[in-house]
Coordinates of C-alpha atoms in Angstrom, one line a residue:
M1 CA 0.0 0.0 0.0
K2 CA 1.4 3.4 -1.0
I3 CA 1.7 5.7 2.0
N4 CA -0.1 9.1 1.6
V5 CA 2.1 12.2 2.1
R6 CA 1.4 15.6 3.5
N7 CA 4.1 18.4 3.6
F8 CA 3.5 21.4 5.8
S9 CA 5.1 24.0 7.9
I10 CA 4.2 25.5 11.3
I11 CA 4.5 29.4 11.1
A12 CA 3.8 31.9 13.8
H13 CA 5.2 34.9 15.7
I14 CA 7.9 34.3 18.2
D15 CA 6.8 32.6 21.5
H16 CA 3.3 31.6 20.2
G17 CA 4.0 27.9 20.9
K18 CA 5.4 26.4 17.6
S19 CA 8.0 24.3 19.2
T20 CA 5.7 23.0 21.9
L21 CA 3.0 22.1 19.4
A22 CA 5.7 20.2 17.4
D23 CA 6.5 18.3 20.6
R24 CA 2.9 17.3 21.1
L25 CA 2.5 16.2 17.5
L26 CA 5.6 14.0 17.9
E27 CA 4.1 12.5 21.1
K28 CA 0.6 12.1 19.5
T29 CA 2.0 10.2 16.5
K30 CA 4.2 8.1 18.8
S31 CA 7.3 9.2 17.0
I32 CA 9.2 9.8 20.2
N33 CA 9.4 7.8 23.4
A34 CA 9.4 9.1 27.0
R35 CA 13.1 8.8 27.3
Q36 CA 13.8 10.9 24.3
M37 CA 11.2 13.5 25.2
K38 CA 12.3 17.0 26.4
A39 CA 10.9 20.5 26.0
Q40 CA 11.4 22.0 22.5
V41 CA 12.8 18.7 21.3
L42 CA 13.4 20.1 17.7
D43 CA 15.5 23.0 19.0
D44 CA 18.8 21.1 19.1
M45 CA 21.1 24.2 19.4
D46 CA 22.2 25.3 22.9
L47 CA 21.7 28.9 21.7
E48 CA 18.0 28.1 20.8
R49 CA 17.3 26.7 24.2
E50 CA 19.0 29.5 26.1
R51 CA 17.2 32.3 24.2
G52 CA 13.9 30.4 23.9
I53 CA 13.7 31.0 20.1
T54 CA 14.0 28.8 17.0
I55 CA 16.9 29.8 14.8
K56 CA 17.0 27.0 12.3
S57 CA 14.0 25.3 10.6
H58 CA 13.8 21.6 11.6
P59 CA 12.2 19.0 9.3
I60 CA 10.9 15.8 10.6
S61 CA 8.7 12.9 9.3
V62 CA 6.1 11.1 11.3
L63 CA 3.4 8.4 10.5
Y64 CA -0.2 9.0 11.4
K65 CA -3.2 6.7 11.1
A66 CA -6.2 8.9 10.4
Q67 CA -9.9 8.3 11.1
D68 CA -10.4 7.0 7.6
G69 CA -8.1 4.1 8.4
Q70 CA -5.3 5.1 6.1
E71 CA -1.8 5.7 7.1
Y72 CA -0.2 9.1 6.3
K73 CA 3.4 10.3 6.2
L74 CA 3.5 13.8 7.6
N75 CA 6.6 15.9 6.8
F76 CA 6.5 19.0 8.9
I77 CA 8.9 21.8 9.6
D78 CA 9.1 23.9 12.8
T79 CA 10.1 27.4 11.6
P80 CA 11.6 30.4 13.3
G81 CA 9.3 33.3 14.5
H82 CA 11.6 36.3 14.7
V83 CA 11.6 38.8 11.9
D84 CA 15.3 38.4 11.3
F85 CA 14.8 34.7 10.4
S86 CA 11.9 35.2 7.9
Y87 CA 14.3 33.8 5.2
E88 CA 14.3 30.4 7.0
V89 CA 10.5 30.6 6.8
S90 CA 10.3 31.4 3.1
R91 CA 12.7 28.5 2.3
S92 CA 10.5 26.0 4.3
L93 CA 7.3 27.2 2.6
A94 CA 8.9 26.5 -0.8
A95 CA 9.1 22.8 0.1
C96 CA 5.4 22.5 1.4
E97 CA 1.8 22.4 0.1
G98 CA 0.3 23.7 3.3
A99 CA 1.0 25.7 6.6
L100 CA -0.4 25.8 10.1
L101 CA -0.8 29.5 11.0
L102 CA -0.5 29.5 14.8
V103 CA -1.8 32.4 16.9
D104 CA -1.5 32.8 20.7
A105 CA -5.0 33.0 22.3
A106 CA -3.7 35.6 24.8
Q107 CA -1.5 37.8 22.5
G108 CA -3.5 37.6 19.3
V109 CA -2.3 38.4 15.8
E110 CA 1.2 39.9 15.9
A111 CA 3.4 41.6 13.3
Q112 CA 5.2 38.4 12.3
T113 CA 1.9 36.5 12.1
V114 CA 0.8 38.9 9.4
S115 CA 4.1 38.7 7.6
N116 CA 4.2 34.8 7.6
A117 CA 0.5 34.7 6.5
Y118 CA 1.3 36.8 3.5
L119 CA 4.4 34.6 2.7
A120 CA 2.2 31.5 2.8
I121 CA -0.4 33.1 0.5
D122 CA 2.3 34.2 -1.9
N123 CA 3.4 30.6 -2.1
D124 CA -0.2 29.5 -2.8
L125 CA -0.3 27.2 0.2
A126 CA -3.4 25.8 2.0
I127 CA -3.5 27.6 5.3
I128 CA -5.0 26.0 8.5
P129 CA -5.6 28.7 11.1
V130 CA -4.9 27.5 14.7
I131 CA -5.6 29.3 17.9
N132 CA -3.1 27.9 20.6
K133 CA -2.9 28.3 24.4
I134 CA -6.7 28.2 24.8
D135 CA -6.2 26.9 28.3
L136 CA -4.7 30.1 29.6
P137 CA -6.9 32.2 32.0
T138 CA -6.0 35.3 29.9
A139 CA -7.1 33.7 26.6
R140 CA -9.3 36.1 24.4
I141 CA -10.6 33.5 22.0
E142 CA -13.5 35.5 20.4
S143 CA -11.2 38.5 19.8
V144 CA -8.4 36.5 18.4
K145 CA -10.8 34.5 16.2
N146 CA -12.1 37.8 14.6
Q147 CA -8.5 39.0 14.1
I148 CA -7.6 35.8 12.1
M149 CA -10.8 36.0 10.0
D150 CA -9.9 39.6 9.2
L151 CA -6.3 38.7 8.3
I152 CA -6.8 35.7 6.0
G153 CA -10.5 35.9 5.2
C154 CA -11.3 32.4 6.5
D155 CA -14.6 31.1 7.8
E156 CA -15.2 30.7 11.6
E157 CA -15.5 26.9 11.3
E158 CA -12.1 26.6 9.6
I159 CA -10.3 27.7 12.8
I160 CA -9.0 24.9 15.1
Y161 CA -8.6 25.5 18.8
T162 CA -5.7 23.8 20.6
S163 CA -3.5 23.8 23.7
A164 CA 0.0 22.6 22.9
K165 CA 0.7 22.3 26.6
T166 CA -2.2 19.9 27.4
G167 CA -2.6 18.3 24.0
Q168 CA -6.2 19.5 23.7
G169 CA -7.5 19.7 20.1
L170 CA -4.6 17.7 18.5
D171 CA -6.8 15.0 17.0
E172 CA -8.9 17.6 15.2
L173 CA -5.7 19.3 14.0
L174 CA -4.1 16.1 12.6
D175 CA -7.3 15.2 10.8
A176 CA -7.5 18.8 9.4
I177 CA -3.9 18.4 8.1
V178 CA -4.9 15.2 6.3
A179 CA -8.2 16.6 4.9
R180 CA -7.3 20.2 4.0
I181 CA -3.6 20.1 2.9
P182 CA -3.4 18.7 -0.7
A183 CA -1.1 15.7 -1.3
P184 CA 2.0 16.5 -3.4
E185 CA 1.8 15.5 -7.0
F186 CA 3.2 12.0 -7.4
K187 CA 5.3 11.9 -10.6
P188 CA 7.9 9.1 -10.0
D189 CA 8.5 8.5 -13.7
A190 CA 9.2 12.1 -14.7
P191 CA 12.8 13.4 -15.1
T192 CA 14.1 13.9 -11.5
R193 CA 13.9 17.4 -10.0
A194 CA 14.5 18.1 -6.3
L195 CA 14.7 21.5 -4.6
I196 CA 17.5 22.1 -2.1
F197 CA 15.7 24.1 0.7
D198 CA 18.4 23.9 3.3
S199 CA 21.9 22.4 4.0
T200 CA 24.3 21.7 6.8
Y201 CA 28.0 20.7 7.0
D202 CA 29.4 17.5 8.5
S203 CA 33.2 17.2 9.1
Y204 CA 33.2 13.6 7.8
R205 CA 30.5 13.5 5.1
G206 CA 30.8 17.0 3.7
A207 CA 27.8 19.2 2.7
I208 CA 24.5 17.6 3.4
A209 CA 21.6 18.9 1.3
Y210 CA 18.0 19.0 2.6
I211 CA 15.8 18.4 -0.4
R212 CA 12.1 18.2 -1.4
M213 CA 11.5 15.8 -4.2
F214 CA 9.1 17.2 -6.8
D215 CA 9.6 14.8 -9.7
G216 CA 11.3 11.4 -10.3
K217 CA 13.4 9.5 -7.7
I218 CA 16.9 9.5 -6.3
A219 CA 18.6 6.3 -5.1
L220 CA 21.8 5.3 -3.5
D221 CA 24.8 5.3 -6.0
D222 CA 22.9 7.5 -8.5
M223 CA 25.0 10.2 -10.3
V224 CA 23.3 13.6 -9.7
R225 CA 23.9 17.0 -11.3
M226 CA 23.4 20.5 -9.9
F227 CA 21.7 23.0 -12.1
A228 CA 23.6 26.1 -10.7
N229 CA 27.1 25.1 -11.6
N230 CA 26.7 21.8 -13.6
S231 CA 28.7 19.9 -11.0
R232 CA 28.3 16.1 -10.9
H233 CA 28.3 14.0 -7.7
E234 CA 27.7 10.4 -6.7
V235 CA 25.1 9.8 -4.1
T236 CA 26.6 8.1 -1.0
E237 CA 23.6 8.3 1.2
V238 CA 19.9 9.3 1.1
G239 CA 17.3 9.3 3.8
I240 CA 14.5 11.0 5.7
F241 CA 14.3 12.9 8.9
K242 CA 13.1 11.3 12.1
L243 CA 14.7 12.7 15.3
E244 CA 17.9 11.8 13.6
K245 CA 18.7 11.3 9.9
V246 CA 17.5 7.8 8.9
K247 CA 18.9 6.0 5.7
T248 CA 16.3 4.8 3.2
N249 CA 18.3 4.3 0.0
L250 CA 15.5 5.9 -2.1
L251 CA 13.6 9.2 -2.2
V252 CA 10.6 9.5 -4.6
S253 CA 8.4 12.3 -5.8
G254 CA 6.7 14.1 -2.8
D255 CA 9.3 13.1 -0.2
V256 CA 11.3 15.4 2.0
G257 CA 14.7 14.1 2.9
Y258 CA 18.5 14.6 2.8
L259 CA 21.2 13.8 0.3
V260 CA 24.9 13.1 1.0
C261 CA 27.3 13.2 -2.0
G262 CA 30.6 13.8 -0.2
I263 CA 30.7 17.4 -1.4
K264 CA 33.7 19.1 0.2
T265 CA 33.8 22.1 -2.0
I266 CA 31.3 24.4 -0.4
S267 CA 30.6 26.4 -3.6
D268 CA 29.2 23.2 -5.2
I269 CA 26.0 23.4 -3.2
K270 CA 23.6 26.4 -3.3
I271 CA 20.3 26.9 -1.4
G272 CA 17.4 27.1 -3.9
D273 CA 19.2 25.0 -6.6
T274 CA 17.6 22.1 -8.4
V275 CA 19.1 18.6 -8.3
T276 CA 18.6 16.2 -11.2
L277 CA 20.0 12.9 -12.4
D278 CA 23.0 13.0 -14.7
N279 CA 21.9 10.1 -17.0
N280 CA 18.3 11.5 -17.5
P281 CA 18.4 15.2 -16.6
A282 CA 15.4 17.5 -16.4
Q283 CA 15.5 20.4 -18.9
V284 CA 13.9 23.1 -16.7
R285 CA 14.9 23.9 -13.2
L286 CA 12.4 24.4 -10.3
P287 CA 11.5 28.0 -9.6
G288 CA 13.8 28.9 -6.6
Y289 CA 12.9 31.6 -4.1
K290 CA 14.4 35.0 -4.3
P291 CA 17.7 35.4 -2.5
M292 CA 17.5 37.7 0.5
K293 CA 19.5 40.9 0.5
P294 CA 21.4 41.7 3.7
M295 CA 20.1 44.7 5.6
V296 CA 22.8 45.2 8.2
Y297 CA 26.6 45.0 7.8
S298 CA 29.5 44.8 10.2
G299 CA 33.2 43.9 10.2
M300 CA 34.3 40.7 12.0
Y301 CA 38.0 40.2 12.9
P302 CA 39.8 37.4 14.8
V303 CA 41.4 38.6 18.1
D304 CA 44.4 36.5 17.1
P305 CA 45.5 37.4 13.5
G306 CA 46.6 33.8 13.1
D307 CA 43.0 32.6 13.2
Y308 CA 42.1 34.4 9.9
T309 CA 42.1 31.2 7.9
E310 CA 40.0 29.4 10.6
L311 CA 37.5 32.2 10.5
R312 CA 37.2 32.0 6.7
N313 CA 36.6 28.2 6.9
A314 CA 34.1 28.7 9.7
L315 CA 32.2 31.4 7.7
E316 CA 32.0 29.1 4.6
K317 CA 30.5 26.3 6.7
M318 CA 28.1 28.7 8.5
Q319 CA 26.9 29.9 5.1
L320 CA 25.9 26.4 4.3
N321 CA 23.7 26.4 7.4
D322 CA 22.5 30.0 6.8
S323 CA 22.5 31.1 3.1
S324 CA 21.2 34.6 4.0
L325 CA 24.7 35.3 5.5
T326 CA 27.1 37.1 3.1
F327 CA 30.8 37.8 3.7
E328 CA 33.8 39.2 1.9
P329 CA 37.4 40.0 3.0
E330 CA 38.3 43.4 4.3
T331 CA 41.2 45.1 6.0
S332 CA 41.2 47.6 8.9
S333 CA 44.2 49.7 9.9
A334 CA 43.1 49.2 13.5
L335 CA 42.1 45.5 13.5
G336 CA 44.1 44.0 10.6
F337 CA 42.6 41.3 8.3
G338 CA 39.0 40.3 8.7
F339 CA 35.7 40.0 6.9
R340 CA 32.7 42.2 6.1
L341 CA 29.5 40.3 7.0
G342 CA 26.0 41.0 5.8
Y343 CA 23.0 40.1 8.1
L344 CA 19.2 40.3 7.9
G345 CA 19.1 42.1 11.2
L346 CA 20.6 42.7 14.7
L347 CA 19.5 39.5 16.2
H348 CA 20.8 37.6 13.2
M349 CA 24.2 39.4 13.8
E350 CA 24.3 38.4 17.5
V351 CA 23.4 34.8 16.7
I352 CA 26.0 34.4 14.0
Q353 CA 28.8 35.8 16.2
E354 CA 27.8 33.6 19.1
R355 CA 27.6 30.5 16.9
L356 CA 31.0 31.2 15.4
E357 CA 32.6 31.6 18.8
R358 CA 30.9 28.5 20.3
E359 CA 30.9 26.0 17.4
F360 CA 34.4 26.9 16.0
D361 CA 36.1 28.1 19.2
L362 CA 37.1 31.5 17.9
D363 CA 37.7 34.8 19.7
L364 CA 36.2 37.6 17.6
I365 CA 35.8 41.3 17.5
T366 CA 32.7 42.7 15.8
T367 CA 32.6 46.4 14.6
L368 CA 29.6 48.7 14.7
P369 CA 26.7 47.6 12.6
N370 CA 25.9 49.7 9.6
V371 CA 23.6 49.7 6.5
K372 CA 24.4 50.1 2.8
F373 CA 24.3 53.6 1.4
E374 CA 24.1 55.0 -2.2
I375 CA 26.3 58.1 -2.7
L376 CA 26.0 60.4 -5.7
L377 CA 29.4 62.2 -6.3
K378 CA 29.7 65.7 -7.6
K379 CA 31.2 64.3 -10.8
G380 CA 27.9 62.4 -11.5
Q381 CA 29.1 58.9 -10.5
K382 CA 26.9 56.8 -8.2
I383 CA 28.7 54.5 -5.7
V384 CA 27.4 52.0 -3.1
V385 CA 29.1 52.0 0.3
E386 CA 28.8 49.3 3.0
K387 CA 31.2 50.7 5.6
P388 CA 31.7 54.3 6.8
S389 CA 35.5 54.2 6.2
D390 CA 34.8 53.9 2.4
V391 CA 32.7 57.1 2.3
P392 CA 34.5 59.8 0.2
S393 CA 35.5 63.2 1.6
V394 CA 32.8 65.8 2.2
G395 CA 34.0 67.9 -0.8
E396 CA 33.4 65.0 -3.3
I397 CA 29.8 64.1 -2.2
D398 CA 26.7 65.6 -3.8
T399 CA 23.9 63.5 -2.1
I400 CA 23.8 60.5 0.2
Y401 CA 20.8 58.1 -0.1
E402 CA 19.9 55.8 2.8
P403 CA 17.7 52.7 2.9
Y404 CA 14.1 53.0 4.2
I405 CA 11.8 50.4 5.6
K406 CA 8.0 50.1 5.9
A407 CA 7.5 49.3 9.6
E408 CA 4.3 47.6 10.8
I409 CA 3.8 47.8 14.6
L410 CA 0.9 46.0 16.3
T411 CA 0.1 47.2 19.8
P412 CA -2.7 47.7 22.4
P413 CA -4.2 51.1 21.8
D414 CA -2.9 52.5 25.2
Y415 CA 0.6 52.7 23.9
T416 CA -0.1 54.4 20.5
G417 CA 1.2 57.8 21.9
N418 CA 4.5 56.3 23.1
I419 CA 5.1 54.6 19.7
M420 CA 4.3 57.8 17.8
K421 CA 6.8 59.7 19.9
L422 CA 9.5 57.0 19.5
C423 CA 9.1 56.7 15.7
M424 CA 9.0 60.5 15.2
A425 CA 12.2 60.8 17.2
R426 CA 13.8 58.3 14.8
R427 CA 12.8 60.4 11.7
G428 CA 9.8 58.3 11.0
V429 CA 7.0 59.3 8.6
Y430 CA 3.5 58.3 9.8
K431 CA 1.4 56.5 7.1
N432 CA -1.8 55.1 8.6
T433 CA -3.6 53.3 11.5
H434 CA -5.7 50.2 11.2
F435 CA -7.8 48.9 14.2
L436 CA -7.9 45.1 14.1
D437 CA -10.2 45.1 17.1
V438 CA -10.7 47.0 20.4
D439 CA -7.6 45.5 21.9
K440 CA -5.2 45.6 18.9
V441 CA -4.2 48.5 16.6
Q442 CA -1.8 48.4 13.6
L443 CA 0.5 51.4 13.0
N444 CA 2.4 51.9 9.8
F445 CA 5.5 54.1 9.5
E446 CA 8.3 54.7 7.0
L447 CA 11.6 54.7 8.9
P448 CA 15.3 55.0 8.0
L449 CA 16.9 51.6 8.6
L450 CA 19.9 53.4 10.1
E451 CA 17.7 54.6 13.0
V452 CA 16.3 51.0 13.6
I453 CA 19.4 48.9 13.7
Y454 CA 20.7 50.1 17.0
D455 CA 18.2 49.9 19.9
F456 CA 14.8 50.6 18.3
Y457 CA 13.4 47.1 19.1
D458 CA 14.5 47.4 22.8
K459 CA 13.0 50.9 23.1
L460 CA 9.8 49.7 21.5
K461 CA 9.4 46.8 23.9
S462 CA 10.2 49.0 27.0
T463 CA 7.8 51.8 26.0
T464 CA 5.0 49.3 25.5
K465 CA 5.8 47.0 28.5
G466 CA 6.6 44.3 26.0
Y467 CA 3.2 44.2 24.3
A468 CA 4.1 45.7 20.9
S469 CA 5.4 43.6 18.0
F470 CA 7.4 44.8 15.0
D471 CA 7.9 43.7 11.4
Y472 CA 9.4 45.5 8.4
D473 CA 10.0 45.4 4.7
H474 CA 12.7 47.2 2.7
I475 CA 11.1 49.8 0.4
G476 CA 14.1 51.5 -1.3
Y477 CA 16.5 54.5 -0.8
K478 CA 15.7 58.1 0.0
E479 CA 17.9 61.2 0.2
G480 CA 19.1 62.1 3.7
D481 CA 21.2 64.8 5.4
L482 CA 23.9 62.4 6.5
V483 CA 27.5 63.0 7.5
K484 CA 30.4 60.7 8.3
L485 CA 31.5 60.8 12.0
D486 CA 35.2 59.8 12.5
V487 CA 36.8 58.9 15.9
L488 CA 40.4 59.8 16.5
I489 CA 42.3 58.3 19.3
N490 CA 45.7 60.1 19.9
G491 CA 45.2 61.8 16.6
E492 CA 44.8 58.6 14.7
N493 CA 41.6 57.8 12.8
V494 CA 40.2 54.4 14.0
D495 CA 38.3 53.3 10.9
A496 CA 36.4 50.6 12.8
L497 CA 34.7 53.2 15.0
S498 CA 33.6 55.5 12.1
M499 CA 29.8 55.8 11.7
I500 CA 27.3 57.7 9.5
V501 CA 24.8 59.8 11.4
H502 CA 22.1 62.4 10.6
E503 CA 23.6 65.9 10.6
D504 CA 21.2 67.2 13.2
N505 CA 22.3 64.6 15.7
S506 CA 26.0 64.5 14.8
Y507 CA 27.3 66.7 17.7
Y508 CA 25.3 64.7 20.4
R509 CA 26.3 61.3 18.9
G510 CA 30.0 62.4 18.8
R511 CA 29.9 63.7 22.4
D512 CA 28.2 60.6 23.7
L513 CA 30.6 58.3 21.9
C514 CA 33.6 60.1 23.3
V515 CA 32.2 59.8 26.8
Q516 CA 31.5 56.1 26.3
L517 CA 35.0 55.4 25.0
K518 CA 36.6 57.3 27.9
K519 CA 34.9 54.8 30.3
L520 CA 36.0 51.8 28.3
I521 CA 39.6 52.6 27.2
P522 CA 42.0 51.6 30.0
R523 CA 44.4 54.3 31.3
Q524 CA 48.0 54.3 30.1
M525 CA 51.2 56.0 31.3
F526 CA 50.4 58.8 28.9
E527 CA 47.4 61.0 28.2
I528 CA 45.0 59.7 25.5
A529 CA 43.0 62.2 23.5
I530 CA 39.6 61.0 22.2
Q531 CA 38.1 63.2 19.5
A532 CA 35.0 63.0 17.3
A533 CA 35.3 64.8 13.9
I534 CA 33.3 65.5 10.8
G535 CA 35.9 65.9 8.0
S536 CA 38.6 68.1 9.4
K537 CA 36.4 69.7 12.0
V538 CA 36.7 68.3 15.5
I539 CA 33.2 68.5 17.2
S540 CA 33.9 66.9 20.5
R541 CA 36.9 65.9 22.6
T542 CA 37.6 64.1 25.9
T543 CA 40.8 62.9 27.6
V544 CA 41.8 59.7 29.4
K545 CA 44.1 61.0 32.2
P546 CA 47.5 59.3 32.5
L547 CA 48.6 57.0 35.3
R548 CA 51.1 58.8 37.4
K549 CA 54.2 57.4 39.0
N550 CA 55.7 59.4 41.8
V551 CA 59.3 59.7 40.6
T552 CA 60.3 62.1 43.4
A553 CA 59.4 59.5 46.1
K554 CA 63.1 58.5 46.5
C555 CA 64.2 62.2 46.9
Y556 CA 64.2 63.2 50.6
G557 CA 65.9 66.5 51.6
G558 CA 68.5 68.2 49.4
D559 CA 67.9 70.9 46.8
I560 CA 64.5 71.3 45.0
S561 CA 66.4 71.3 41.6
R562 CA 66.9 67.5 42.0
K563 CA 63.1 67.0 42.1
R564 CA 62.6 69.3 39.1
K565 CA 65.2 67.4 37.1
L566 CA 63.4 64.1 37.7
L567 CA 60.0 65.6 36.9
E568 CA 61.4 67.1 33.6
K569 CA 62.9 63.7 32.7
Q570 CA 59.5 62.0 33.3
K571 CA 57.7 64.6 31.2
K572 CA 60.0 64.0 28.2
G573 CA 59.6 60.2 28.7
K574 CA 55.8 60.5 28.7
K575 CA 55.9 62.7 25.5
R576 CA 58.1 60.1 23.8
M577 CA 55.8 57.3 25.0
K578 CA 52.7 59.1 23.6
Q579 CA 54.4 59.2 20.2
V580 CA 55.2 55.5 20.0
G581 CA 52.7 54.0 22.4
N582 CA 49.8 51.9 21.2
V583 CA 46.3 52.2 22.7
E584 CA 44.6 48.9 23.2
I585 CA 40.9 49.3 22.3
P586 CA 38.7 46.6 24.0
Q587 CA 35.9 44.8 22.2
E588 CA 33.3 46.7 24.3
A589 CA 34.5 50.0 22.7
F590 CA 33.4 48.9 19.2
L591 CA 29.9 48.2 20.5
A592 CA 29.7 51.4 22.7
V593 CA 27.4 53.0 20.1
L594 CA 24.8 50.4 20.8
S595 CA 24.4 51.6 24.4
M596 CA 24.0 55.2 23.4
D597 CA 20.6 56.7 23.5
S598 CA 19.9 57.9 19.9
D599 CA 16.4 59.5 20.4
A600 CA 16.2 63.1 21.4
P601 CA 19.3 65.3 21.4
K602 CA 20.7 65.9 24.9
K603 CA 21.6 69.4 25.7

């Protein structure tokens, strides 16, 4: 008997119970025993457990016997919920025919819920709306039901009510998955086409591709070919996902599984590529999903310059796990050789740095995050700049264009005033307001991305007591009154601390940065001058006072000229030391800007 297949994802806002629901589904389908069971079983990274978030999408296959007596193979993927990892969600949806749209009964529709719902609709997926956590005393089931109906236009009877904690409603949910999500087209005799929707790296087996079979079949020892670079590889292992990877020797149309071909050259495997058989190749590749463009950039340097090669290898392997990460070599006069990394957001940046340090045992320095600017020069040429140190001198620049985002903020109505004040302080442009119901309002703004990447999300959470949620889309570039702010330490420009700021706030930013650096740079035997400058004009200065050794301590009695001679000798030594001495700048100094309040100017 052929086993029926259903491929679906679980999508939701962060902390709405995706991973817990996945745990209950594993238990309900008896895919996991009591000894293996633990909370958030699919979150296998320490970092995911510590932060309570899903970072990587996790595929898994289970068998379920439905009420109609038939056995179904369910391939489901627990996806991330934070806006920075929406790329993981889009890749998972490309491999599915349906999605569970999970909404917390207490919190209701949030910003990422809206974004994920639109992603699923764009992929033409069958959507099953699910209200979770109905057992909570604070659950607002009627209100949340109306929000979901307004969002995706479904009927009331289509909504399923569950509690992932207690297991309530799971039978109904599993039957809905079988009944409402269409089976994948079964075309085992067509020329083979499989979509690579994710990948990982194994030290012994090389790159492992996570694939969704659309047409044909792939078996052990087959010779496969990649569409992107025409490379050919022999299949050494195929299988499906249980809690661990399970060998099956064959994947057919409709299956979700993995492919091992001993690929050691990392460039040979690309997310979104199509795999076909070499002896009977398909002529047309599968439509991939659009590659994500990085929104935030920062430099990353090894503390020990000898680790440069290890960092390059680590980044190449990390890119297999996370194809939205981009990197290219760069050199800093202050930090030496390193890389310029592109991220989807600040949380993405934090997670990448922490994973590199933990998984590859590296000590790293990360520079200030920045965005990409377009600069029109006076001679008519347009250039793109990813780091402030590459910005030309003031005399060469005609106009600087900065990236803008369309921000969507969902909040209880009580905090509308606070959010308006915060967005206006960040040069936001108010667009409109939409009331989802009496407890939830949607505010839309256009904001410069430069004002969002530092501490906007933290400020939003603190001004709304944690109730607001935030999602954004890139909408293009607009002209801005921006200037390059340089930091000079002992008269030397530290390129890694340069930043681009709005002209109106430049003095306050420069002053605050100097104050922060004064606290963080350790005192030396000589005076250290810290200056903030725009072009050749110094706009702020502070000084780290020198440590003082009492050279006259050994002089007791005698003529005063002996003491003066010693003090004069010390003065000359300090002057010479200042000329040749190096100032060690700690890692905290490069992130000092993140702790600066960038809202209203301080006078």
